[in-house]
Structure formats: C-alpha cells, structure tokens
PDB file of C-alpha atoms and ligand atoms in Angstrom:
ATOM      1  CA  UNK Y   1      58.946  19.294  42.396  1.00 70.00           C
ATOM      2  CA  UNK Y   2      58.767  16.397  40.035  1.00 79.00           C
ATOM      3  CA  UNK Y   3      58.351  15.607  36.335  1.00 83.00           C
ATOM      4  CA  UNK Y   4      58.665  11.871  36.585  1.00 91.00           C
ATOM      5  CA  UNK Y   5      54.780   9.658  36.100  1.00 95.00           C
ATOM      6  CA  UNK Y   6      53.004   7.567  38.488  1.00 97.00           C
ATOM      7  CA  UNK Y   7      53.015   4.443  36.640  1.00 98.00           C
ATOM      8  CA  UNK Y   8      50.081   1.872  36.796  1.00 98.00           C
ATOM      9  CA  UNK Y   9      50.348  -1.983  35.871  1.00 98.00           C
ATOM     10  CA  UNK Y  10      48.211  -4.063  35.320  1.00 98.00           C
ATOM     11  CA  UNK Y  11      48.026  -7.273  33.035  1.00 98.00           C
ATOM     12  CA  UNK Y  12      45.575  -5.675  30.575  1.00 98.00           C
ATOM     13  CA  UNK Y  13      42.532  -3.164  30.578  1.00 98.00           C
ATOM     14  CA  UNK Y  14      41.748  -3.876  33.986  1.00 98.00           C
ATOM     15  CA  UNK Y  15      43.922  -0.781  35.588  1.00 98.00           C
ATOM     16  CA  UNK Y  16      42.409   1.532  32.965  1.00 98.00           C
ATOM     17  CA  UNK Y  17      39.543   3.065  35.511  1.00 98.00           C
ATOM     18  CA  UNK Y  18      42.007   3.098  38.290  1.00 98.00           C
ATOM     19  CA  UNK Y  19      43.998   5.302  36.620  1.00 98.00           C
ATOM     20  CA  UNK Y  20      41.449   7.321  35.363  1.00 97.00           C
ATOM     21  CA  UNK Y  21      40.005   7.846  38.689  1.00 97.00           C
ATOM     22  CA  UNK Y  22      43.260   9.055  40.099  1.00 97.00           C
ATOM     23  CA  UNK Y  23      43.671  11.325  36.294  1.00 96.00           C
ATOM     24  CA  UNK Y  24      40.341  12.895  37.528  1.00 95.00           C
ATOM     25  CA  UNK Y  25      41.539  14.253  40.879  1.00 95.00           C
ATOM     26  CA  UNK Y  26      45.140  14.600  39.828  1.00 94.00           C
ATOM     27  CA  UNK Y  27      44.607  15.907  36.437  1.00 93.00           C
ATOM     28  CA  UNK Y  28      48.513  17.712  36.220  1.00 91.00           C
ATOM     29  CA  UNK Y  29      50.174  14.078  37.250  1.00 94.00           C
ATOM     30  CA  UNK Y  30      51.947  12.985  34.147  1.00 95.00           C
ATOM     31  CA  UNK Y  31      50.829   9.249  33.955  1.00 96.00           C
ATOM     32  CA  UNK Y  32      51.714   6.127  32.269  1.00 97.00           C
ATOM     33  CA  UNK Y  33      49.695   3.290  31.943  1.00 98.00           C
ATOM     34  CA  UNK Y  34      51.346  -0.269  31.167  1.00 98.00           C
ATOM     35  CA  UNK Y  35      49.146  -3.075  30.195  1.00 98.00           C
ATOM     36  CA  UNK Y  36      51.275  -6.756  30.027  1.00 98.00           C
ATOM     37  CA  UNK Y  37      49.403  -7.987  27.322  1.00 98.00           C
ATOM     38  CA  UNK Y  38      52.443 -10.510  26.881  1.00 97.00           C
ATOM     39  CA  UNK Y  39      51.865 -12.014  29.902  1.00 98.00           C
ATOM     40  CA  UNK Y  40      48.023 -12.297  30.111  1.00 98.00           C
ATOM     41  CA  UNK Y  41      46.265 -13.492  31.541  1.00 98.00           C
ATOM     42  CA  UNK Y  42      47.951 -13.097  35.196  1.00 98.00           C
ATOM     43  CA  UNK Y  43      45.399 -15.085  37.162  1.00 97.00           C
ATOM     44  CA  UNK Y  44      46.528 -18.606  36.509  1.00 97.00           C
ATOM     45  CA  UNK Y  45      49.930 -18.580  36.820  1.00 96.00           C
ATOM     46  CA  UNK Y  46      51.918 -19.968  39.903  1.00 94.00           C
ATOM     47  CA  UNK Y  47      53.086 -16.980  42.648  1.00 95.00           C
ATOM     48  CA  UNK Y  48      56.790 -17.979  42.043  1.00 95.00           C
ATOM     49  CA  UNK Y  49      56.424 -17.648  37.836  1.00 96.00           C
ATOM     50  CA  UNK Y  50      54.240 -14.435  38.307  1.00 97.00           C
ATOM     51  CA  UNK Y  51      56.577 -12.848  40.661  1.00 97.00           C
ATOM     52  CA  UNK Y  52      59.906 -12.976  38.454  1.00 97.00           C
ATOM     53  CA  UNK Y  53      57.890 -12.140  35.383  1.00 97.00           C
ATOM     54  CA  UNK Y  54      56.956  -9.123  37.379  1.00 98.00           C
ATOM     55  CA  UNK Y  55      60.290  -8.486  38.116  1.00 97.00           C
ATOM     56  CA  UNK Y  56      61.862  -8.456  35.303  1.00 97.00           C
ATOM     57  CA  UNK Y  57      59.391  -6.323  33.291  1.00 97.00           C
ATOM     58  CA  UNK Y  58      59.473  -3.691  36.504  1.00 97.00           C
ATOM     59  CA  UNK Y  59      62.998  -3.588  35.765  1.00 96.00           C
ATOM     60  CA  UNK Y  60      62.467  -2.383  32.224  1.00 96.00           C
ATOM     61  CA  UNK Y  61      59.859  -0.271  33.287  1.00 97.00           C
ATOM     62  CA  UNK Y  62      61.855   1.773  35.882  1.00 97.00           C
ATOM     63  CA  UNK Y  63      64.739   1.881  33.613  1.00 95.00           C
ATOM     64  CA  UNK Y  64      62.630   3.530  30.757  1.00 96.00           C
ATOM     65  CA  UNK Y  65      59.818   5.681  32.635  1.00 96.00           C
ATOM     66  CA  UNK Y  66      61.673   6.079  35.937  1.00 95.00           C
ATOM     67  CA  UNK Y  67      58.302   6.558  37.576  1.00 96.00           C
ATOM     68  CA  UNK Y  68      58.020   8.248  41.287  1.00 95.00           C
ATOM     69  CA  UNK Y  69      55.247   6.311  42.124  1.00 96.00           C
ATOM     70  CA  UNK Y  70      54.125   2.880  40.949  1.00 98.00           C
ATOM     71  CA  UNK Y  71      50.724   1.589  41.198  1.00 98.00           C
ATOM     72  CA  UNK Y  72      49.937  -2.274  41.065  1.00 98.00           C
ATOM     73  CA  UNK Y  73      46.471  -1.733  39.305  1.00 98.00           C
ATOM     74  CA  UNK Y  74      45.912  -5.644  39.443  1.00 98.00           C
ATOM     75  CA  UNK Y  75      44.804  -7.725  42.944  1.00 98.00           C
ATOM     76  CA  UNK Y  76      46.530 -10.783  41.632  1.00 98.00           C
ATOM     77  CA  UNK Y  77      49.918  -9.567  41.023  1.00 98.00           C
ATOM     78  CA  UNK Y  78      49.424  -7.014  44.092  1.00 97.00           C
ATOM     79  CA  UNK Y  79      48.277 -10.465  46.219  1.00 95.00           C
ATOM     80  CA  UNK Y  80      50.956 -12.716  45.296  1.00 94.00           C
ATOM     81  CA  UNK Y  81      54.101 -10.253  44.472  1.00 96.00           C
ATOM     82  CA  UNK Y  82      54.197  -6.829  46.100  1.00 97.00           C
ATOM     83  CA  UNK Y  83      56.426  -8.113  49.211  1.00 96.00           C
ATOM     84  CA  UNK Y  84      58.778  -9.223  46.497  1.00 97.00           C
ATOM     85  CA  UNK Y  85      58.490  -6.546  44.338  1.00 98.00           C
ATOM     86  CA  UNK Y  86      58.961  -3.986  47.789  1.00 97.00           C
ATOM     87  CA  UNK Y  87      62.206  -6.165  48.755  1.00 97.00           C
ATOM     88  CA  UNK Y  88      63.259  -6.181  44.924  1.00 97.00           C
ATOM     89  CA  UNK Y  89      63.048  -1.788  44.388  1.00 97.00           C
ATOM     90  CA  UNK Y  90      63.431  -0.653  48.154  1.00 95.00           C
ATOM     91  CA  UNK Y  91      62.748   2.972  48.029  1.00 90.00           C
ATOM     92  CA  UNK Y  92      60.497   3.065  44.985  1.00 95.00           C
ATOM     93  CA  UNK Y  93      56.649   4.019  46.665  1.00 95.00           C
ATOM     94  CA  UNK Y  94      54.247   1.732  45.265  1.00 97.00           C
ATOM     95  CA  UNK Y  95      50.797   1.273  45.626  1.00 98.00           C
ATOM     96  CA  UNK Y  96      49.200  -2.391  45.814  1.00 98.00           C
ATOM     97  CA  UNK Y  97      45.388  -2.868  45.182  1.00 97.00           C
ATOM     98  CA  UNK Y  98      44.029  -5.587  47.073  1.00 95.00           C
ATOM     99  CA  UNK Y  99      40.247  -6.877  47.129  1.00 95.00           C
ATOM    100  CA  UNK Y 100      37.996  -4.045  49.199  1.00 96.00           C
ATOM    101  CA  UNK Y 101      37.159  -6.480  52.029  1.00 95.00           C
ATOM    102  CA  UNK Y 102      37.251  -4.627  55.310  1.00 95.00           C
ATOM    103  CA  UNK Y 103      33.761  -2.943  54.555  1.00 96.00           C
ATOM    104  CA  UNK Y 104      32.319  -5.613  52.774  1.00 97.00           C
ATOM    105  CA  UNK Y 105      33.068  -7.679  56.002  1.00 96.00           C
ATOM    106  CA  UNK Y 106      32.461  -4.915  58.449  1.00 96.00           C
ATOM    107  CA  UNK Y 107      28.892  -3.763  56.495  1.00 97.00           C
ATOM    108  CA  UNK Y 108      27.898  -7.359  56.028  1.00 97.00           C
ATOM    109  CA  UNK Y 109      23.873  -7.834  58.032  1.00 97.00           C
ATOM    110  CA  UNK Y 110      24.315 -11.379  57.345  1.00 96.00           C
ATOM    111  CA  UNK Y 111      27.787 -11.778  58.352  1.00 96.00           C
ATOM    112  CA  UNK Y 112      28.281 -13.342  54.741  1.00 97.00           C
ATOM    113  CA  UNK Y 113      31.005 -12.020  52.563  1.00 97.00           C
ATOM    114  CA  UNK Y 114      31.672 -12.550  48.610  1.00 97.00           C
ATOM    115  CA  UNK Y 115      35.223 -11.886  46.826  1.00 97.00           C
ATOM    116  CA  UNK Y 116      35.086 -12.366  42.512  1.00 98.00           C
ATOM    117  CA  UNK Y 117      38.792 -12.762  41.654  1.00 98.00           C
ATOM    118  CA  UNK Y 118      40.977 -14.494  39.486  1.00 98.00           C
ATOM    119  CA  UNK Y 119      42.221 -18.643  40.858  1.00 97.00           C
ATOM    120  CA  UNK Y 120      45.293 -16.754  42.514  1.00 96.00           C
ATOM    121  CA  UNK Y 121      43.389 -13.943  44.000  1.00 96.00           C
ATOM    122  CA  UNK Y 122      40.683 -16.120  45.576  1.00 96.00           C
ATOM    123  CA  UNK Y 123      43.232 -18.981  46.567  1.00 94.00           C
ATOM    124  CA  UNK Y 124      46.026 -16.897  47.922  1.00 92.00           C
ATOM    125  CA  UNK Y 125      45.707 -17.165  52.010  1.00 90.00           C
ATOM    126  CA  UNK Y 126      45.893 -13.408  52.088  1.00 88.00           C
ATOM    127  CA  UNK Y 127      42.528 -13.156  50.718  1.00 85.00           C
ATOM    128  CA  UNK Y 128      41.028 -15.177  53.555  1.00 85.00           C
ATOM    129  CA  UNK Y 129      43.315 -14.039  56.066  1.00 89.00           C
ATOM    130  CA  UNK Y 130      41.835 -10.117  55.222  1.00 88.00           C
ATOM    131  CA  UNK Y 131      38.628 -11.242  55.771  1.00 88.00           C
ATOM    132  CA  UNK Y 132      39.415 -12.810  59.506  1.00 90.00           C
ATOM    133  CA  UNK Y 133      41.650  -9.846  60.418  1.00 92.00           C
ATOM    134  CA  UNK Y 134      38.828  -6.973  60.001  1.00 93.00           C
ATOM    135  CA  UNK Y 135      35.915  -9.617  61.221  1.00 93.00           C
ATOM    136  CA  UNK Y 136      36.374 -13.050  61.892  1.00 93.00           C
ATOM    137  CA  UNK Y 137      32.773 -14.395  62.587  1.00 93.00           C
ATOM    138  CA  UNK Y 138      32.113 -13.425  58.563  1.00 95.00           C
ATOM    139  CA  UNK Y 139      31.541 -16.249  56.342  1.00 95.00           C
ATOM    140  CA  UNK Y 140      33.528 -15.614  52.576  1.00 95.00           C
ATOM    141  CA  UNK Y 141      32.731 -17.374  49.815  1.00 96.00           C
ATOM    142  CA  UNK Y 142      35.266 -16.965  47.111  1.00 97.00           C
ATOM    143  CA  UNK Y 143      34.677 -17.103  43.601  1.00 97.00           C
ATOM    144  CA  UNK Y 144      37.187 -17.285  40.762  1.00 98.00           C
ATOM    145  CA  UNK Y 145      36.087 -15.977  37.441  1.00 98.00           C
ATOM    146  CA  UNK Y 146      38.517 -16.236  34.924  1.00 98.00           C
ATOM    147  CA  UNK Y 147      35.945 -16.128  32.540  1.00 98.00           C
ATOM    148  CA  UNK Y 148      35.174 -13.263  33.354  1.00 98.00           C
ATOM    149  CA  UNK Y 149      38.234 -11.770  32.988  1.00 98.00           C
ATOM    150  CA  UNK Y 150      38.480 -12.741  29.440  1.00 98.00           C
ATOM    151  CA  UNK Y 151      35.468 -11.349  28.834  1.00 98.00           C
ATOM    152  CA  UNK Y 152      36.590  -8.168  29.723  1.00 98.00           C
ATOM    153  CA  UNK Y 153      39.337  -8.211  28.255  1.00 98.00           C
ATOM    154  CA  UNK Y 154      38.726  -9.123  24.419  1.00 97.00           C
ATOM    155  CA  UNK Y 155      34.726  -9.042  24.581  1.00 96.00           C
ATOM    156  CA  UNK Y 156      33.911  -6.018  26.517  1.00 95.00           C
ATOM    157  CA  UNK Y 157      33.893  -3.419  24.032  1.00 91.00           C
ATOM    158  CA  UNK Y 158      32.217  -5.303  21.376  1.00 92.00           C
ATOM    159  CA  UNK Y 159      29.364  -6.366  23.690  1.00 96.00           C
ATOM    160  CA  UNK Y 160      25.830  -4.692  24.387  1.00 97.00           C
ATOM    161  CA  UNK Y 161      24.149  -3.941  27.617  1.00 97.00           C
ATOM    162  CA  UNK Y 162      22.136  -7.381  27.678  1.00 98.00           C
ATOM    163  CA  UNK Y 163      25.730  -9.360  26.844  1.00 98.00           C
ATOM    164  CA  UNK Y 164      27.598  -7.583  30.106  1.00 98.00           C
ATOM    165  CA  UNK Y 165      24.418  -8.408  32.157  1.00 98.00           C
ATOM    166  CA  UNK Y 166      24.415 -11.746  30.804  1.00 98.00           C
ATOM    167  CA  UNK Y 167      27.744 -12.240  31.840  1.00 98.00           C
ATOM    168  CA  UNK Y 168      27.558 -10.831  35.142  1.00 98.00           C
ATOM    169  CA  UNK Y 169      24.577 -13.026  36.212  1.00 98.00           C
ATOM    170  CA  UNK Y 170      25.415 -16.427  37.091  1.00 98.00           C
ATOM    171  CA  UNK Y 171      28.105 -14.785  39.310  1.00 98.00           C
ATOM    172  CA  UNK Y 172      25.767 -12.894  41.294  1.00 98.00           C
ATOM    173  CA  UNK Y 173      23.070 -15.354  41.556  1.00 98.00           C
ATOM    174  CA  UNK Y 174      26.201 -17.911  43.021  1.00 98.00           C
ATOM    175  CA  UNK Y 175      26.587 -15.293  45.841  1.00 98.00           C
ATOM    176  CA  UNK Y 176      23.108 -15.056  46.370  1.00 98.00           C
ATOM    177  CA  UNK Y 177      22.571 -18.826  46.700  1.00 98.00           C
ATOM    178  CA  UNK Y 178      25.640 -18.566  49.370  1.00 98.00           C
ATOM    179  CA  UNK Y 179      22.987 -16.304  51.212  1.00 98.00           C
ATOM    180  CA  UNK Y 180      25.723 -13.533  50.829  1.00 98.00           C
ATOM    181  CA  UNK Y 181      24.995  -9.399  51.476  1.00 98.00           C
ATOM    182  CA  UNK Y 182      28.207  -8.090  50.421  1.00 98.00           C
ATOM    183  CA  UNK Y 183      30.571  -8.614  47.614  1.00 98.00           C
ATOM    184  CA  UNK Y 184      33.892  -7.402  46.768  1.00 98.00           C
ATOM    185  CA  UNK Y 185      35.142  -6.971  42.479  1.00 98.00           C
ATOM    186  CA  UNK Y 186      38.359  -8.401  43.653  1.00 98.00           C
ATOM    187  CA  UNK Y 187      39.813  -8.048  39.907  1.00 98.00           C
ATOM    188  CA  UNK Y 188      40.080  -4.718  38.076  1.00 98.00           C
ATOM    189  CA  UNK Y 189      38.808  -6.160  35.194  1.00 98.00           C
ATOM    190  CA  UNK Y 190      35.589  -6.396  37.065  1.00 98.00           C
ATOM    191  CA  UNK Y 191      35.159  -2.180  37.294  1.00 98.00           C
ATOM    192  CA  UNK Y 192      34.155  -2.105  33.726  1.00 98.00           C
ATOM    193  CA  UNK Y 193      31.311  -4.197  35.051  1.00 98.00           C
ATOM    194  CA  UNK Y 194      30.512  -1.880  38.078  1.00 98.00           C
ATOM    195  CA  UNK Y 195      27.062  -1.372  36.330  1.00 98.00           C
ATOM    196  CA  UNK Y 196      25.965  -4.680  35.275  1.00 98.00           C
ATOM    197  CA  UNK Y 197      26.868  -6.051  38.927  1.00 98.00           C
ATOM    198  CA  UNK Y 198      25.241  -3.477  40.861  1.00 98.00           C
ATOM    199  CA  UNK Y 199      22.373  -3.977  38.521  1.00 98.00           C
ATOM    200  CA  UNK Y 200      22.290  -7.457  38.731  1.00 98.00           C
ATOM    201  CA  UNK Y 201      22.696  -7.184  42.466  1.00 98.00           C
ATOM    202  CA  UNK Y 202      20.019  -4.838  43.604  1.00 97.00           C
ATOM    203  CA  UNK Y 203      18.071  -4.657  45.938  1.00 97.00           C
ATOM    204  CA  UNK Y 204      19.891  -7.017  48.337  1.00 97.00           C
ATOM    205  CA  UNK Y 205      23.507  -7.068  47.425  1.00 98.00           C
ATOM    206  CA  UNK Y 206      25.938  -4.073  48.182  1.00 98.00           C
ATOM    207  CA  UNK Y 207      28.899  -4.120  45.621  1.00 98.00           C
ATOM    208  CA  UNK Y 208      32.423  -3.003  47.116  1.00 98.00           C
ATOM    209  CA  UNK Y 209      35.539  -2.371  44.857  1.00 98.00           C
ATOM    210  CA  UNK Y 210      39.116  -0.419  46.006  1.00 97.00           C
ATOM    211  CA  UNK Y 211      39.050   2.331  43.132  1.00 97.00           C
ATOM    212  CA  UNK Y 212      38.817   4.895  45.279  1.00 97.00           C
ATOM    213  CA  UNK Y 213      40.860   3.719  48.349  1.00 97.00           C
ATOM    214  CA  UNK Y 214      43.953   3.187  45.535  1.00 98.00           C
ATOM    215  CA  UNK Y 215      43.522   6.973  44.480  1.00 97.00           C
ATOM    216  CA  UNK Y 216      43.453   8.001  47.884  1.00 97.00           C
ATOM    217  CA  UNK Y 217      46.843   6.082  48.803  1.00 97.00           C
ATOM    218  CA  UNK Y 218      48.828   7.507  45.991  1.00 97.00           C
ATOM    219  CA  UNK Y 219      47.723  10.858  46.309  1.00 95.00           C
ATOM    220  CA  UNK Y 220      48.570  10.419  50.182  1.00 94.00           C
ATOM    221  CA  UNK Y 221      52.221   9.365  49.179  1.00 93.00           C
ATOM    222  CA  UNK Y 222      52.616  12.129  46.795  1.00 93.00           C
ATOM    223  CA  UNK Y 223      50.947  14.890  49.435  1.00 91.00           C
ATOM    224  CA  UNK Y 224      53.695  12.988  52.083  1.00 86.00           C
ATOM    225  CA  UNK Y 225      56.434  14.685  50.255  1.00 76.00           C
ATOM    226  CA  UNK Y 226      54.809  17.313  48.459  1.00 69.00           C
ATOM    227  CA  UNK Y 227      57.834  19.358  47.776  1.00 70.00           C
ATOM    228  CA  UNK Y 228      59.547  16.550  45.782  1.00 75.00           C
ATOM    229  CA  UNK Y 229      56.878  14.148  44.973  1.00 81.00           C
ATOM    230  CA  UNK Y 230      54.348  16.487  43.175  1.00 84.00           C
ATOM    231  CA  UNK Y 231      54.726  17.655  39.702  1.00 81.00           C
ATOM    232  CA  UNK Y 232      54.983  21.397  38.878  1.00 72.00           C
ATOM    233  CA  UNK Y 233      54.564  21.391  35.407  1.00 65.00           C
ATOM    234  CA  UNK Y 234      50.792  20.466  35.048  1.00 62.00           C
ATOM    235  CA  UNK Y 235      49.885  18.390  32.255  1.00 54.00           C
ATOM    236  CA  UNK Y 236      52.497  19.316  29.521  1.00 63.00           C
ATOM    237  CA  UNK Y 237      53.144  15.681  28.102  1.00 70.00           C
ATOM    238  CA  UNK Y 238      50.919  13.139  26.877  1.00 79.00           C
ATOM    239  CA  UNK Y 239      49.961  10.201  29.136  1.00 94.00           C
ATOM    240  CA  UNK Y 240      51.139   7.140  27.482  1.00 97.00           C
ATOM    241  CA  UNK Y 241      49.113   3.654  27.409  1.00 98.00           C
ATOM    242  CA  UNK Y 242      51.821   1.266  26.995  1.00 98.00           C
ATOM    243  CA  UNK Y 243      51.224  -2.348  25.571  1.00 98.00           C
ATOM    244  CA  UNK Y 244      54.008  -5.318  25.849  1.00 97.00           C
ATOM    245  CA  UNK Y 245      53.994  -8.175  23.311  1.00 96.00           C
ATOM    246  CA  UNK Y 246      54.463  -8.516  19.638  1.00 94.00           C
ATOM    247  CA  UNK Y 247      53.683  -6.808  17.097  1.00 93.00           C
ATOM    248  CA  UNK Y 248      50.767  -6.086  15.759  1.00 95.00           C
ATOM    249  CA  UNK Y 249      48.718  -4.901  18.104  1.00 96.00           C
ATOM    250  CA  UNK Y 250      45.299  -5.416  18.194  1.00 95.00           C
ATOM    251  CA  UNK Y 251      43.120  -2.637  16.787  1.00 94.00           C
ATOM    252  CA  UNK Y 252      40.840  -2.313  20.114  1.00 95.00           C
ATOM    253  CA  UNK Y 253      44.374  -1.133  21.855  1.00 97.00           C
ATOM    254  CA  UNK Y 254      44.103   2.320  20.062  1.00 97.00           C
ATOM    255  CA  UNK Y 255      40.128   2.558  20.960  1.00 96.00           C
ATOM    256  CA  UNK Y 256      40.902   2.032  24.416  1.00 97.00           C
ATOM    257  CA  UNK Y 257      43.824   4.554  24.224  1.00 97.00           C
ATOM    258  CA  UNK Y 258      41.128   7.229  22.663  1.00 97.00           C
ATOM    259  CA  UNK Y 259      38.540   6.283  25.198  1.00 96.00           C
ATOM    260  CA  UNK Y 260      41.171   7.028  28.318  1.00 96.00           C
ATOM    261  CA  UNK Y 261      42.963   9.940  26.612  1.00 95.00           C
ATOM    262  CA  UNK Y 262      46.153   8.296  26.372  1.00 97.00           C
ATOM    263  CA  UNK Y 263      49.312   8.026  23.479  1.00 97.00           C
ATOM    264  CA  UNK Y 264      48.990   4.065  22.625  1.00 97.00           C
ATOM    265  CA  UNK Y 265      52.938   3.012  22.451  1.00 97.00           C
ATOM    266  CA  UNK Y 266      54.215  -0.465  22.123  1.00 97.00           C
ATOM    267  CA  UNK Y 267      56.776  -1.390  24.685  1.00 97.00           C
ATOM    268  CA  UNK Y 268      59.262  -3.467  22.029  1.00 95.00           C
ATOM    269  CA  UNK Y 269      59.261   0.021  20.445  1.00 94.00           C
ATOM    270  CA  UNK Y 270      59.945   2.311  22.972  1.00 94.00           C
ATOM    271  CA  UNK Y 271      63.006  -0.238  24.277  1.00 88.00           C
ATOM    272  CA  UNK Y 272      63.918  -2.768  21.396  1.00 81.00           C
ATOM    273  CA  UNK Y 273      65.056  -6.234  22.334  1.00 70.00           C
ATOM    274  CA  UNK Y 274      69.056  -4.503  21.506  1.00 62.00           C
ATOM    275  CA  UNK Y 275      69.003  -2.676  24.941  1.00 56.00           C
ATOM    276  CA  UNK Y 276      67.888  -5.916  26.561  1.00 54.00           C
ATOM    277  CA  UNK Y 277      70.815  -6.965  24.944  1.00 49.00           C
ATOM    278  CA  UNK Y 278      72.962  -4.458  26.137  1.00 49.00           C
ATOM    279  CA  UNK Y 279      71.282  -4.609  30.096  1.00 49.00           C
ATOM    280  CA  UNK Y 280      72.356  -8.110  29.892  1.00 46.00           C
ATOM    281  CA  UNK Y 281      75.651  -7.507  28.561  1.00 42.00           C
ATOM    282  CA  UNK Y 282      76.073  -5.066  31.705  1.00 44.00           C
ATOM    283  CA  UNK Y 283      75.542  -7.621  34.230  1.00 47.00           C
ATOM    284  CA  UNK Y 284      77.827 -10.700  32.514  1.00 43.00           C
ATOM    285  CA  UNK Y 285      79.270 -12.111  35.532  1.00 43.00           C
ATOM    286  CA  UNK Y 286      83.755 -11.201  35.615  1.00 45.00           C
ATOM    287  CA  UNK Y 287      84.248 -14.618  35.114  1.00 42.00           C
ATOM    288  CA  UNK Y 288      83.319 -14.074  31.455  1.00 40.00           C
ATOM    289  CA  UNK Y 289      85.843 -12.167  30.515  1.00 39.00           C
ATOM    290  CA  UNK Y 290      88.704 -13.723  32.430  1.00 32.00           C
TER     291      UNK Y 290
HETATM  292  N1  DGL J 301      43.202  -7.394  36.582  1.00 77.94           N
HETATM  293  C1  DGL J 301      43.838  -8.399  37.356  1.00 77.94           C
HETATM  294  C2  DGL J 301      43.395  -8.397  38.815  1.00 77.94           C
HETATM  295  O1  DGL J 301      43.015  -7.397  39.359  1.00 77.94           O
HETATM  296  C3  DGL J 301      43.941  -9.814  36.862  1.00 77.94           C
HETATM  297  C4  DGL J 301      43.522 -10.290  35.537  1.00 77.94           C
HETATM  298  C5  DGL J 301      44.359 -11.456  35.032  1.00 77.94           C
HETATM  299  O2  DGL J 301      44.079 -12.618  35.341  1.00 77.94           O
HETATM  300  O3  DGL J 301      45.347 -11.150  34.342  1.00 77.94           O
HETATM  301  O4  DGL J 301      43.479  -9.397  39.476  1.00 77.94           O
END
C-alpha cells in the first residue's frame, strides 16, 4: 500500500478539472495539485526552454512530494517534453495528456477535424502526426488560442455566462467556416469552457476533450500494481493546490483552492530558495574543492 500523492502539473488552472475528475472516482488518493504560475504561460515558449524548465521544477517536486504517480495535466508541456521528462525520472509512472484526436478523427462525417491549443500544441508535428496515424484521409485545421488561455486563466472567474460565450465564439465559428464536424479542447484551460463550446457548437459540432481518458490511465497504472501503488489510508490528509512564483499571491488562488477542495500552499514556502541552495551545493562538481 501507498501513502505517497498522484501529483498533477499543469502551468496554471488548467489541470484543476483533471484532477477533480480523477478526485471523484478516486476519492481516498491523496493528491497534489501544482500550478507553475512562475512560468506561465507555457504555450509560447520554445520545446528546448520548456523542457529544462520542466525539469528542473520536477526535480523539486519529486524531492518534496515524492509522488507515485505524476500526471502532466497540460497538452503543451505533455506534447513537447514527456519523452524528456520519461528519459530524465525513469521509473517514475507518469501520465501525459495529449489533444483527444483519435475520435474526433475517427467520428468525423465530414472527414474534417479541429484541434484549439496553445502555438506549441498546434505547431508541434505530433499534433498532426496523431491525426494521420488514427485516420489519414481527415483534414485538421489547427487553431492556436493563446487568448484564450489567458482568458481562462485571470478572466474566467470574474466573467458571466455571456463573457465565456463571447469568448468562445469566434473560435467556433473559425472551425465552422473550415467546414469542420469535430473538434478537440487541446488545452486544459479550455475544460472550464466545456459549456460555452458545446453551446456555441450545437447542433453540428461534436466537442472532444481527454478528461476522462487521463483518469482512466492513472487509475489503470495504480490498479497495475494495486498492492503497492494504491493508498490504504483513505483520505486522511488534505490535498494541497500548490502555486510557484513570488510572493503575494493573487487572491483568486485561494477561491480556486475553496472551489476544488484543496490546502492553497506556495511552493517558495514549502521549499525556500536555502534548500535550492543546499541541492546545488550537493552536486558542486570535485573539482571545486580540490
Ligand atoms: N494548459 C496548458 C495546455 O494544456 C497550456 C496553457 C499555457 O499556455 O500555459 O496546453
């Protein structure tokens, strides 16, 4: 049996109903969720930038949290990194979430696809290469919405029913204009707007997204190895949200901790920058001290 969380990243709120769709059907899991606010947004950056900063902040991660399971709640980093983060903690399980494009491509009458992503998500080659793998006589049209992203992000909770569909719109109507039947939330961010785009998308439009596939995958891992992957203990500790960056934090960080039932900690104080200090000190090269 085992204590230890299933961790989720992501580079801010996006991950949030990931994790709360695998809380719902894996309620004893103790979980932690870890939201890069330093580093947001992730969709812009270059593969090799966003693959060390990964790195190094999954290093602090497993140092502190020591998860059994990790789950890269995020398309872009999952996209562009999770080879390297795989080669970089062999034997840690993790979970990528990649853009739900096998049945958008396989349930598409008009053999026209959609994927909404971030720039890195939509112009990776693995996107694309999905799509030809599962059906190659589909047509996908890509569309980056960074926007969109930031909209979720800071604007979300503040914003009314007519704002989200607002927002949502021009997106969907792009699609439509591409003569498109299908189309894949290839961002997390993009769940919190599961409503507004299946609104805006009815009655010819099916909406795919990976929420439930992810869930599935990590509670396969953990059922794999039952004996030592699943916890015994039920849910005896808080679930943490965990937010990187300096201080202070913004006040919608503790709504969105009360709205997902989870402790709001800041990362700086749960490892101050004195044990990075002291993690670098470990690895000074000999040489130093001869
Ligand atoms: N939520 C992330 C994703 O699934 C990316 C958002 C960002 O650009 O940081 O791709």
């Amino acid at each position: 049996m085992n204590n230890q969380p299933v961790l989720f990243l992501d580079s801010g709120i996006g991950g949030l109903p990931y994790c709360r769709h695998f809380h719902g059907h894996n309620p004893a899991e103790p979980l932690v969720y870890v939201a890069d606010r330093a580093s947001f947004p992730y969709g812009p950056r270059e593969q090799g930038e966003l693959t060390g900063l990964l790195i190094t902040l999954m290093k602090r991660l497993l140092r502190l949290f020591n998860p059994k399971v990790v789950v890269v709640a995020c398309n872009t980093a999952s996209v562009s990194a999770l080879a390297a983060l795989r080669k970089a903690f062999p034997g840690l399980p993790m979970v990528g979430t990649v853009p739900a494009i096998k049945p958008a491509v396989l349930e598409s009458q008009q053999q026209r696809a959609g994927v909404l992503g971030t720039e890195r998500t939509i112009n990776d080659p693995y996107t694309m290469n999905l799509a030809a793998r599962y059906r190659p006589d589909c047509t996908i049209t890509g569309i980056a919405a960074p926007d969109l992203v930031e909209f979720v992000e800071h604007r979300y909770a503040l914003a009314d029913e007519a704002e989200r569909r607002r927002a949502v719109v021009p997106y969907i109507e792009g699609f439509r204009a591409a003569g498109v039947d299908t189309v894949v939330l290839g961002c997390t961010h993009f769940l919190f707007l599961l409503k507004e785009f299946q609104w805006a998308a009815a009655p010819d439009i099916g909406i795919y997204d990976s929420i439930a596939g992810v869930s599935h995958r990590v509670e396969a891992l953990l059922d794999r190895d039952e004996q030592t992957l699943r916890t015994d203990r039920g849910c005896g500790e808080a679930h943490l949200l965990v937010v990187t960056g300096a201080s202070p934090l913004e006040p919608s960080w503790q709504r969105w901790a009360d709205a997902f039932d989870l402790t709001l900690r800041r990362l700086e104080d749960l490892d101050p920058p004195e044990n990075d200090l002291h993690a670098e000190a470990l690895t000074i090269p000999d040489w130093i001290h001869r």
